[in-house]
């Protein structure tokens, strides 16, 4: 889907003698956008549906540029999504004249959805700021019918243009009046710094090559072949009903952190948990708040990514436990040959099998990229989940992909998440100030508070695991120390038990340090202590956001807080990935 928003001067600020020319320039821009989108979809058919791109115009349908663009879009066969700054009856009465109100009525009838924001009156500047923000949140390109002058107050076209550029949204600048070329502005044209709307470095002529450059950057997956291969891999993944790699959950159970149960080896348990959590969200947050958005596709995408992430997290972690534990046991078995020389050949054979098993396990894990699949799928899932709340708020949006100055996805998960956001479209419904505050509290209850609880629980569990592993490792080294001292004293005093149990002492003195090092390796590789600290820091920050969401928040405040909550969770994940991405499955 391609979403094009519109913002522009109202009828009183337009030259009535050039309305025909303005209509023609808007038609040309929309036709060029649809043609380029269709061409890109066809040439990259492996990543898109076989159907032609869905085209949607998002417009506040105010008298003037908004209504003209909406009428042209409908004539070209586009869908129309309407965003109103306040309740439709009051908004209709604010329009310039009977002709504008008649046009408003006709456009409302043809719209596929109407979003009424909780502005309070025509004089309420915040109402128009919200409408502009909502338009930018749900479009890929913004058409701005704008005289090019700086903002003369809040909520105007210039402010919306600057917001779009800051968020990485491309802007088609159509200047009212004859003699002006149509320009294409995009922060990606000047990827070194954040630029202002009047900076020439971000502007190009609106022509096919430049628009292809913009839409290729915004709509197509990253050009890197490895990233594109992962898109196909994600689409072709299959999950088995039974998880065979259970070493990690078994370790958690053995050290007393949690019980081993069906959730550790049955994939259905994970799918059921996700479905139940989304049902609670829908019944407690989405359904009671007069807002609707087609988030079923979002639930499906999130569920698939989350289940894959859970599967590969357990598989990868279990692979590490397997290698470290068997590596320590191999040392002990090798030493056992001194205690029972009659079985030396058998011990050598067992040690050979263990070594082969470690090498094979690492080779399979690296070849099938357990590590990257876990990291990628977890990051994708956590990008998708907050989108449900961002979408319901109407004016909120996830941060653009890439960097703040170059909004082009560099990784496949950023492109995929952006595609899901785009496919959902704009929500519909009506919010008044009380409804906005109620929605904010619902999001706090069903989105943010559960994440606070999760991070607290995760931090407690993982810290307990780290401390118990530390105790086990310390006990192994302490036992080695005690046996070493006993051996030295026994040799000095010529005690008979030293000769009688000398082989056992050698096994303990050599094997226990190997097992202790195994425990240390498991702790170091997994960074349990650092993971716990990151979760606690995230829980504290989200807890403060949760408190603010419950303080009778306005829609703008709720949108800011929810965007920040999503940002905090992704920041935690980015740091976690940075720590883990170099830790491929090794040989113990």
XYZ file of C-alpha atoms in Angstrom:
588
model
C 0.000 0.000 0.000
C 1.096 3.572 -0.689
C -0.295 6.305 1.551
C -0.195 9.918 0.428
C -1.226 12.656 2.830
C -2.207 16.203 1.999
C -1.838 19.480 3.823
C -2.330 22.926 2.390
C -3.773 26.379 2.500
C -7.489 26.836 2.885
C -9.682 28.412 0.220
C -9.157 31.972 1.390
C -5.386 31.752 0.899
C -5.545 30.242 -2.605
C -5.677 32.136 -5.864
C -9.107 31.281 -7.238
C -7.886 31.991 -10.753
C -5.405 29.112 -10.591
C -7.570 26.369 -9.081
C -7.734 24.551 -12.410
C -3.949 24.629 -12.693
C -3.600 23.490 -9.082
C -5.957 20.600 -9.717
C -3.878 19.591 -12.738
C -0.607 19.681 -10.798
C -2.122 17.548 -8.027
C -3.440 15.077 -10.586
C -0.010 14.814 -12.239
C 1.690 14.235 -8.870
C -0.747 11.501 -7.837
C -0.576 9.775 -11.217
C 3.226 9.814 -11.131
C 3.243 8.383 -7.592
C 0.850 5.567 -8.505
C 2.787 4.746 -11.683
C 6.158 4.612 -9.903
C 4.708 2.511 -7.084
C 3.225 0.043 -9.594
C 6.532 -0.195 -11.465
C 8.513 -0.837 -8.276
C 6.036 -3.453 -7.102
C 6.216 -5.257 -10.432
C 10.020 -5.226 -10.570
C 10.238 -6.469 -6.982
C 7.349 -8.928 -7.149
C 9.056 -11.405 -4.801
C 8.454 -9.031 -1.881
C 4.895 -7.869 -2.619
C 1.425 -9.236 -3.300
C 0.511 -10.000 -6.893
C -2.317 -7.431 -6.792
C -1.589 -3.819 -7.842
C -0.564 -1.502 -4.992
C -3.393 -0.175 -2.857
C -3.419 3.630 -3.090
C -4.806 5.809 -0.329
C -5.057 9.554 0.201
C -5.231 10.856 3.769
C -6.861 14.281 3.988
C -8.532 16.553 6.567
C -10.817 17.667 3.672
C -10.811 21.315 4.728
C -11.982 23.813 2.132
C -9.201 24.548 -0.292
C -6.244 22.272 -1.068
C -7.429 19.364 1.109
C -10.747 18.992 -0.706
C -9.245 19.492 -4.152
C -6.646 16.768 -3.586
C -9.302 14.400 -2.190
C -11.566 14.945 -5.198
C -8.705 14.303 -7.625
C -7.646 11.167 -5.774
C -11.170 9.726 -5.886
C -11.409 10.490 -9.604
C -8.195 8.467 -10.095
C -9.607 5.501 -8.175
C -7.730 6.046 -4.910
C -9.220 5.308 -1.491
C -9.878 8.265 0.782
C -9.176 8.301 4.518
C -10.442 11.397 6.336
C -8.840 12.867 9.465
C -10.797 15.609 11.233
C -9.302 17.811 13.969
C -12.532 17.693 15.977
C -16.087 16.380 15.850
C -17.443 16.386 12.271
C -20.496 18.597 12.814
C -18.441 21.383 14.384
C -15.723 20.962 11.783
C -18.247 21.170 8.956
C -19.616 24.431 10.317
C -16.094 25.903 10.358
C -15.731 25.573 6.580
C -15.771 28.664 4.426
C -19.119 28.470 2.620
C -21.989 26.295 1.477
C -19.998 24.933 -1.471
C -17.209 23.781 0.862
C -19.706 22.167 3.209
C -21.375 20.400 0.294
C -17.980 19.121 -0.851
C -17.261 17.979 2.699
C -20.481 15.957 2.798
C -19.752 14.289 -0.541
C -16.217 13.363 0.479
C -17.301 11.967 3.849
C -19.761 9.708 2.014
C -16.994 8.292 -0.194
C -14.353 7.895 2.505
C -13.371 4.370 3.608
C -12.791 5.656 7.129
C -13.102 8.792 9.240
C -10.979 9.627 12.262
C -12.353 12.375 14.522
C -9.698 13.746 16.891
C -10.539 15.308 20.270
C -10.008 18.950 19.331
C -12.495 21.297 20.878
C -13.074 24.190 18.465
C -11.944 25.948 15.330
C -9.902 28.330 17.481
C -8.075 25.467 19.208
C -4.626 25.423 17.552
C -3.817 22.059 19.095
C -6.667 20.541 17.077
C -4.951 21.369 13.778
C -1.561 20.321 15.131
C -3.059 16.910 15.948
C -4.627 16.610 12.495
C -1.305 17.403 10.815
C 0.535 14.946 13.041
C -2.000 12.208 12.316
C -1.717 12.816 8.571
C 2.081 12.487 8.694
C 1.868 9.406 10.926
C -0.064 7.431 8.306
C 1.410 8.547 4.988
C 4.568 7.764 3.041
C 4.508 10.983 1.035
C 2.931 14.297 1.996
C 1.579 16.662 -0.657
C 1.932 20.204 0.653
C 0.090 22.984 -1.168
C 2.224 25.662 0.424
C 3.517 29.116 -0.400
C 6.946 28.188 0.977
C 6.919 30.792 3.717
C 7.869 30.024 7.334
C 5.128 29.144 9.781
C 3.055 32.115 10.853
C 1.635 30.218 13.791
C 1.161 26.713 15.086
C -0.817 24.116 13.168
C -0.175 25.566 9.732
C 1.142 23.937 6.588
C 4.762 24.948 7.220
C 4.762 23.186 10.596
C 3.322 20.003 9.076
C 5.970 20.078 6.320
C 8.754 20.392 8.879
C 7.299 17.536 10.932
C 7.210 15.354 7.833
C 10.830 16.077 6.917
C 11.949 15.436 10.485
C 10.205 12.042 10.453
C 11.692 11.072 7.101
C 8.460 11.490 5.159
C 8.934 12.801 1.620
C 7.083 15.998 0.712
C 5.752 16.976 -2.716
C 5.722 20.758 -2.564
C 3.075 22.287 -4.814
C 3.259 26.074 -4.678
C -0.080 27.816 -5.313
C -0.141 30.079 -8.346
C 1.376 29.774 -11.799
C 5.071 29.811 -12.634
C 6.297 27.540 -9.847
C 7.853 24.124 -10.378
C 6.634 21.246 -8.248
C 9.429 20.125 -5.903
C 10.181 16.888 -4.088
C 11.686 17.340 -0.620
C 13.130 14.484 1.450
C 15.640 14.382 4.277
C 17.273 11.367 2.596
C 18.572 13.696 -0.146
C 20.854 15.256 2.493
C 21.605 12.338 4.856
C 24.275 14.128 6.879
C 22.187 16.439 9.053
C 18.583 17.133 9.942
C 17.523 19.902 7.602
C 14.828 22.551 7.533
C 12.081 22.794 4.952
C 13.674 25.833 3.299
C 17.090 24.141 2.894
C 17.855 23.639 -0.846
C 19.841 20.474 -0.093
C 16.645 18.506 0.579
C 14.821 19.607 -2.591
C 14.778 18.077 -6.070
C 12.549 18.492 -9.089
C 9.499 16.231 -9.009
C 10.300 13.830 -11.820
C 10.300 10.093 -12.254
C 13.988 9.402 -11.394
C 13.840 11.367 -8.134
C 10.493 9.918 -7.095
C 11.802 6.411 -7.873
C 14.781 7.153 -5.635
C 12.483 8.189 -2.784
C 9.961 5.372 -3.112
C 12.709 2.776 -3.594
C 14.274 3.920 -0.337
C 10.982 3.986 1.548
C 9.117 0.980 0.135
C 11.701 -1.556 -1.035
C 13.685 -3.918 1.189
C 17.381 -3.127 1.743
C 19.508 -3.864 -1.329
C 21.923 -6.060 0.629
C 21.472 -9.643 -0.602
C 21.893 -11.162 2.853
C 19.109 -8.963 4.197
C 16.844 -9.943 1.307
C 17.624 -13.620 1.820
C 16.445 -13.293 5.416
C 13.091 -11.946 4.249
C 12.560 -15.133 2.244
C 13.821 -17.242 5.134
C 11.388 -15.577 7.530
C 8.494 -16.152 5.133
C 9.388 -19.830 4.713
C 10.068 -20.702 8.366
C 8.352 -23.745 9.840
C 7.857 -24.550 13.508
C 7.738 -28.082 14.838
C 5.193 -28.985 17.463
C 7.827 -30.375 19.806
C 11.023 -28.529 20.737
C 13.883 -30.990 20.980
C 16.474 -28.602 22.407
C 15.571 -28.389 26.069
C 18.996 -28.029 27.705
C 18.452 -24.403 28.709
C 15.069 -24.847 30.453
C 16.444 -27.992 32.110
C 19.343 -25.952 33.523
C 16.855 -23.391 34.882
C 14.949 -26.197 36.570
C 18.085 -27.892 37.957
C 19.298 -24.711 39.650
C 15.805 -24.058 41.042
C 14.969 -20.872 39.097
C 11.731 -22.207 37.626
C 9.978 -25.468 36.910
C 10.369 -27.471 33.758
C 7.032 -27.964 32.025
C 5.037 -28.275 28.837
C 5.857 -24.718 27.755
C 9.488 -25.750 27.325
C 8.930 -28.434 24.719
C 5.478 -27.709 23.217
C 5.243 -24.929 20.644
C 1.461 -24.754 21.039
C 1.866 -23.386 24.547
C 3.659 -20.297 23.180
C 1.014 -19.745 20.480
C -1.777 -20.028 23.071
C -0.097 -17.505 25.362
C 0.223 -14.968 22.553
C -3.399 -15.437 21.472
C -4.667 -15.031 25.049
C -2.579 -11.895 25.591
C -3.899 -10.277 22.411
C -7.465 -11.160 23.332
C -6.989 -9.436 26.677
C -5.582 -6.404 24.877
C -8.443 -6.239 22.399
C -11.158 -6.696 25.025
C -9.589 -4.281 27.496
C -8.069 -1.651 25.238
C -9.139 -1.671 21.588
C -12.798 -2.658 21.751
C -14.091 -0.316 24.524
C -12.541 2.890 23.191
C -14.484 3.746 19.995
C -11.416 3.257 17.825
C -10.975 0.613 15.164
C -8.012 -0.461 13.098
C -7.462 -3.668 11.145
C -4.781 -5.003 13.498
C -5.520 -8.690 12.856
C -2.653 -8.716 10.350
C -0.432 -7.114 12.973
C -1.350 -9.828 15.475
C -0.535 -12.532 12.929
C 2.835 -10.974 12.058
C 3.725 -10.442 15.723
C 2.684 -13.958 16.726
C 4.800 -15.541 14.010
C 7.869 -13.432 14.836
C 7.497 -13.957 18.585
C 7.059 -17.726 18.310
C 10.097 -17.989 16.062
C 12.131 -15.809 18.429
C 11.158 -17.964 21.415
C 12.030 -21.143 19.520
C 15.448 -19.968 18.364
C 16.278 -18.381 21.720
C 15.782 -21.755 23.405
C 17.595 -23.568 20.598
C 20.613 -21.245 20.631
C 20.897 -21.105 24.423
C 20.517 -24.852 24.666
C 23.281 -25.240 22.095
C 25.607 -23.214 24.305
C 24.704 -25.202 27.411
C 25.318 -28.413 25.454
C 28.796 -27.346 24.345
C 29.945 -25.925 27.657
C 28.664 -28.795 29.800
C 29.934 -31.531 27.506
C 33.284 -29.759 27.213
C 33.675 -29.907 30.997
C 32.512 -33.518 31.124
C 35.015 -34.461 28.401
C 37.850 -33.367 30.676
C 36.477 -35.431 33.562
C 36.013 -38.514 31.367
C 39.544 -38.155 30.007
C 40.889 -38.136 33.559
C 38.760 -41.130 34.516
C 41.074 -43.328 32.447
C 43.673 -42.990 35.197
C 41.250 -44.350 37.781
C 40.058 -47.288 35.699
C 42.805 -48.047 33.167
C 40.995 -51.229 32.122
C 38.327 -48.975 30.542
C 40.739 -46.481 29.022
C 39.713 -47.419 25.479
C 36.022 -46.978 26.310
C 36.660 -43.621 27.958
C 38.623 -42.507 24.926
C 35.701 -43.518 22.725
C 33.231 -41.566 24.861
C 35.512 -38.523 24.808
C 35.727 -38.825 21.014
C 31.932 -38.918 20.725
C 31.563 -35.901 23.005
C 34.108 -33.929 21.007
C 32.388 -34.862 17.769
C 29.018 -33.899 19.271
C 30.326 -30.458 20.300
C 31.773 -29.790 16.854
C 28.622 -31.015 15.101
C 26.365 -28.958 17.388
C 28.353 -25.776 16.730
C 28.504 -26.450 12.991
C 24.747 -27.029 12.726
C 23.962 -23.980 14.878
C 26.176 -21.666 12.860
C 25.132 -23.081 9.504
C 21.441 -22.621 10.325
C 22.108 -19.244 11.969
C 20.288 -19.977 15.209
C 21.948 -16.932 16.733
C 20.956 -14.347 14.122
C 17.474 -15.773 13.696
C 16.882 -15.398 17.436
C 18.155 -11.804 17.503
C 16.350 -10.719 14.331
C 13.011 -12.318 15.164
C 13.035 -10.960 18.719
C 13.752 -7.442 17.522
C 11.053 -7.728 14.863
C 8.455 -8.934 17.370
C 9.227 -6.074 19.739
C 8.935 -3.548 16.910
C 5.537 -4.917 15.946
C 3.819 -5.245 19.322
C 3.669 -1.531 20.326
C 2.246 -0.672 16.907
C -1.213 -1.733 18.068
C -1.303 1.055 20.679
C 0.410 3.589 18.438
C -2.159 2.867 15.741
C -5.165 3.202 18.059
C -3.961 6.604 19.263
C -4.348 7.898 15.717
C -1.626 10.554 15.865
C 1.270 8.408 17.091
C 3.769 6.478 14.969
C 6.912 4.395 15.408
C 10.233 6.049 14.744
C 11.266 5.981 11.076
C 13.739 3.286 10.009
C 17.409 3.904 9.395
C 18.859 6.957 11.100
C 17.320 10.278 12.040
C 19.006 11.913 9.050
C 18.635 9.083 6.515
C 15.266 7.335 6.908
C 16.016 4.317 4.727
C 15.759 0.826 6.252
C 19.178 -0.798 6.511
C 17.946 -4.080 7.920
C 15.148 -6.323 6.742
C 13.321 -6.198 10.069
C 12.980 -2.394 9.811
C 11.584 -2.715 6.300
C 9.179 -5.490 7.298
C 7.917 -3.630 10.361
C 7.389 -0.507 8.252
C 5.464 -2.535 5.681
C 3.141 -3.901 8.368
C 2.547 -0.392 9.744
C 1.781 0.853 6.246
C -0.583 -2.025 5.471
C -2.774 -1.354 8.528
C -3.611 2.140 7.330
C -5.239 4.851 9.386
C -7.609 3.996 12.249
C -11.228 5.125 12.270
C -13.372 6.295 15.115
C -14.123 9.272 17.301
C -12.328 10.502 20.397
C -13.325 13.285 22.735
C -10.994 14.504 25.536
C -12.501 12.082 28.062
C -12.192 9.231 25.566
C -8.563 10.121 24.905
C -7.760 9.977 28.630
C -9.618 6.669 28.912
C -7.677 5.242 25.970
C -4.406 6.376 27.560
C -5.260 4.528 30.780
C -6.230 1.425 28.798
C -2.884 1.458 26.999
C -1.147 1.848 30.346
C -3.072 -1.154 31.694
C -2.651 -3.453 28.708
C 0.572 -2.372 26.995
C 2.967 -0.620 29.336
C 2.188 -2.109 32.759
C 2.597 -5.721 31.486
C 6.021 -4.766 30.132
C 6.997 -3.281 33.486
C 5.927 -6.504 35.199
C 7.734 -8.633 32.616
C 11.021 -6.773 33.015
C 10.833 -6.938 36.812
C 10.123 -10.681 36.708
C 12.802 -11.302 34.090
C 15.394 -9.354 36.086
C 14.596 -11.295 39.266
C 14.703 -14.649 37.496
C 17.879 -14.032 35.555
C 19.655 -12.526 38.566
C 18.712 -15.577 40.631
C 20.093 -17.815 37.878
C 23.342 -15.858 37.777
C 23.817 -16.018 41.551
C 23.093 -19.743 41.727
C 25.495 -20.489 38.917
C 28.043 -18.324 40.689
C 27.514 -20.384 43.869
C 27.925 -23.648 41.951
C 31.125 -22.418 40.290
C 32.508 -21.161 43.595
C 31.679 -24.479 45.273
C 33.582 -26.412 42.605
C 36.682 -24.269 43.029
C 36.348 -24.396 46.827
C 36.165 -28.196 46.700
C 39.274 -28.200 44.513
C 41.061 -26.003 47.040
C 40.097 -28.240 49.966
C 41.177 -31.421 48.169
C 44.455 -29.806 47.090
C 45.242 -28.787 50.672
C 44.290 -32.236 51.957
C 46.532 -33.858 49.342
C 49.508 -31.674 50.231
C 49.048 -32.290 53.967
C 48.575 -36.029 53.366
C 51.765 -36.246 51.308
C 53.708 -34.282 53.929
C 52.389 -36.499 56.748
C 52.669 -39.675 54.672
C 48.973 -40.539 55.140
C 47.929 -43.779 53.480
C 44.641 -42.439 52.115
C 46.539 -40.184 49.744
C 47.908 -43.176 47.884
C 44.620 -45.085 48.149
C 42.443 -42.268 46.742
C 45.086 -40.400 44.775
C 43.367 -40.963 41.422
C 40.101 -39.586 42.770
C 41.947 -36.580 44.135
C 43.535 -36.019 40.726
C 40.105 -36.204 39.106
C 38.727 -33.588 41.496
C 41.772 -31.337 41.247
C 41.665 -31.348 37.442
C 38.004 -31.991 36.688
C 36.329 -29.625 39.137
C 38.191 -26.549 37.823
C 37.137 -27.580 34.317
C 33.516 -27.791 35.453
C 33.856 -24.499 37.321
C 35.213 -22.884 34.170
C 32.235 -24.364 32.298
C 29.863 -22.622 34.699
C 31.800 -19.377 34.351
C 31.668 -19.707 30.546
C 27.891 -20.143 30.633
C 27.526 -17.043 32.806
C 29.922 -14.942 30.738
C 28.477 -15.971 27.393
C 24.891 -15.260 28.442
C 25.728 -12.083 30.422
C 22.955 -12.850 32.927
C 24.034 -10.066 35.296
C 24.074 -7.406 32.570
C 20.744 -8.658 31.240
C 19.168 -8.277 34.681
C 20.492 -4.718 35.061
C 19.169 -3.713 31.635
C 15.744 -5.131 32.433
C 15.597 -3.260 35.744
C 16.573 0.015 34.058
C 13.913 -0.512 31.389
C 11.287 -1.354 34.020
C 12.047 1.845 35.941
C 11.746 4.034 32.853
C 8.564 2.344 31.660
C 7.145 2.606 35.164
C 7.455 6.402 35.046
C 5.750 6.466 31.650
C 2.988 4.245 33.026
C 2.368 6.731 35.848
C 2.149 9.661 33.436
C -0.297 7.813 31.165
C -2.763 7.546 34.060
C -2.833 11.277 34.867
C -5.795 12.237 32.700
C -3.508 12.517 29.671
C -4.515 14.392 26.543
C -4.256 12.568 23.234
C -1.061 14.434 22.348
C 0.486 13.595 25.709
C -0.566 9.953 25.446
C 0.896 9.728 21.931
C 4.207 11.243 23.082
C 4.412 8.857 26.027
C 3.515 5.769 24.003
C 6.061 6.666 21.325
C 8.655 7.082 24.061
C 7.710 3.738 25.619
C 8.232 2.023 22.258
C 11.528 3.873 21.925
C 12.689 2.736 25.372
C 11.861 -0.896 24.669
C 13.666 -0.798 21.327
C 16.664 0.929 22.908
C 16.877 -1.911 25.428
C 16.740 -4.408 22.563
C 19.363 -2.561 20.528
C 21.752 -2.609 23.480
C 20.976 -6.280 24.093
C 21.655 -7.095 20.434
C 24.931 -5.168 20.490
C 26.077 -7.280 23.440
C 24.976 -10.576 21.879
C 25.545 -10.229 18.146
C 29.219 -11.300 18.272
C 28.472 -14.385 20.362
C 27.997 -17.014 17.735
C 27.720 -20.621 18.856
C 31.290 -21.752 19.548
C 32.996 -24.924 20.646
C 32.731 -24.431 24.373
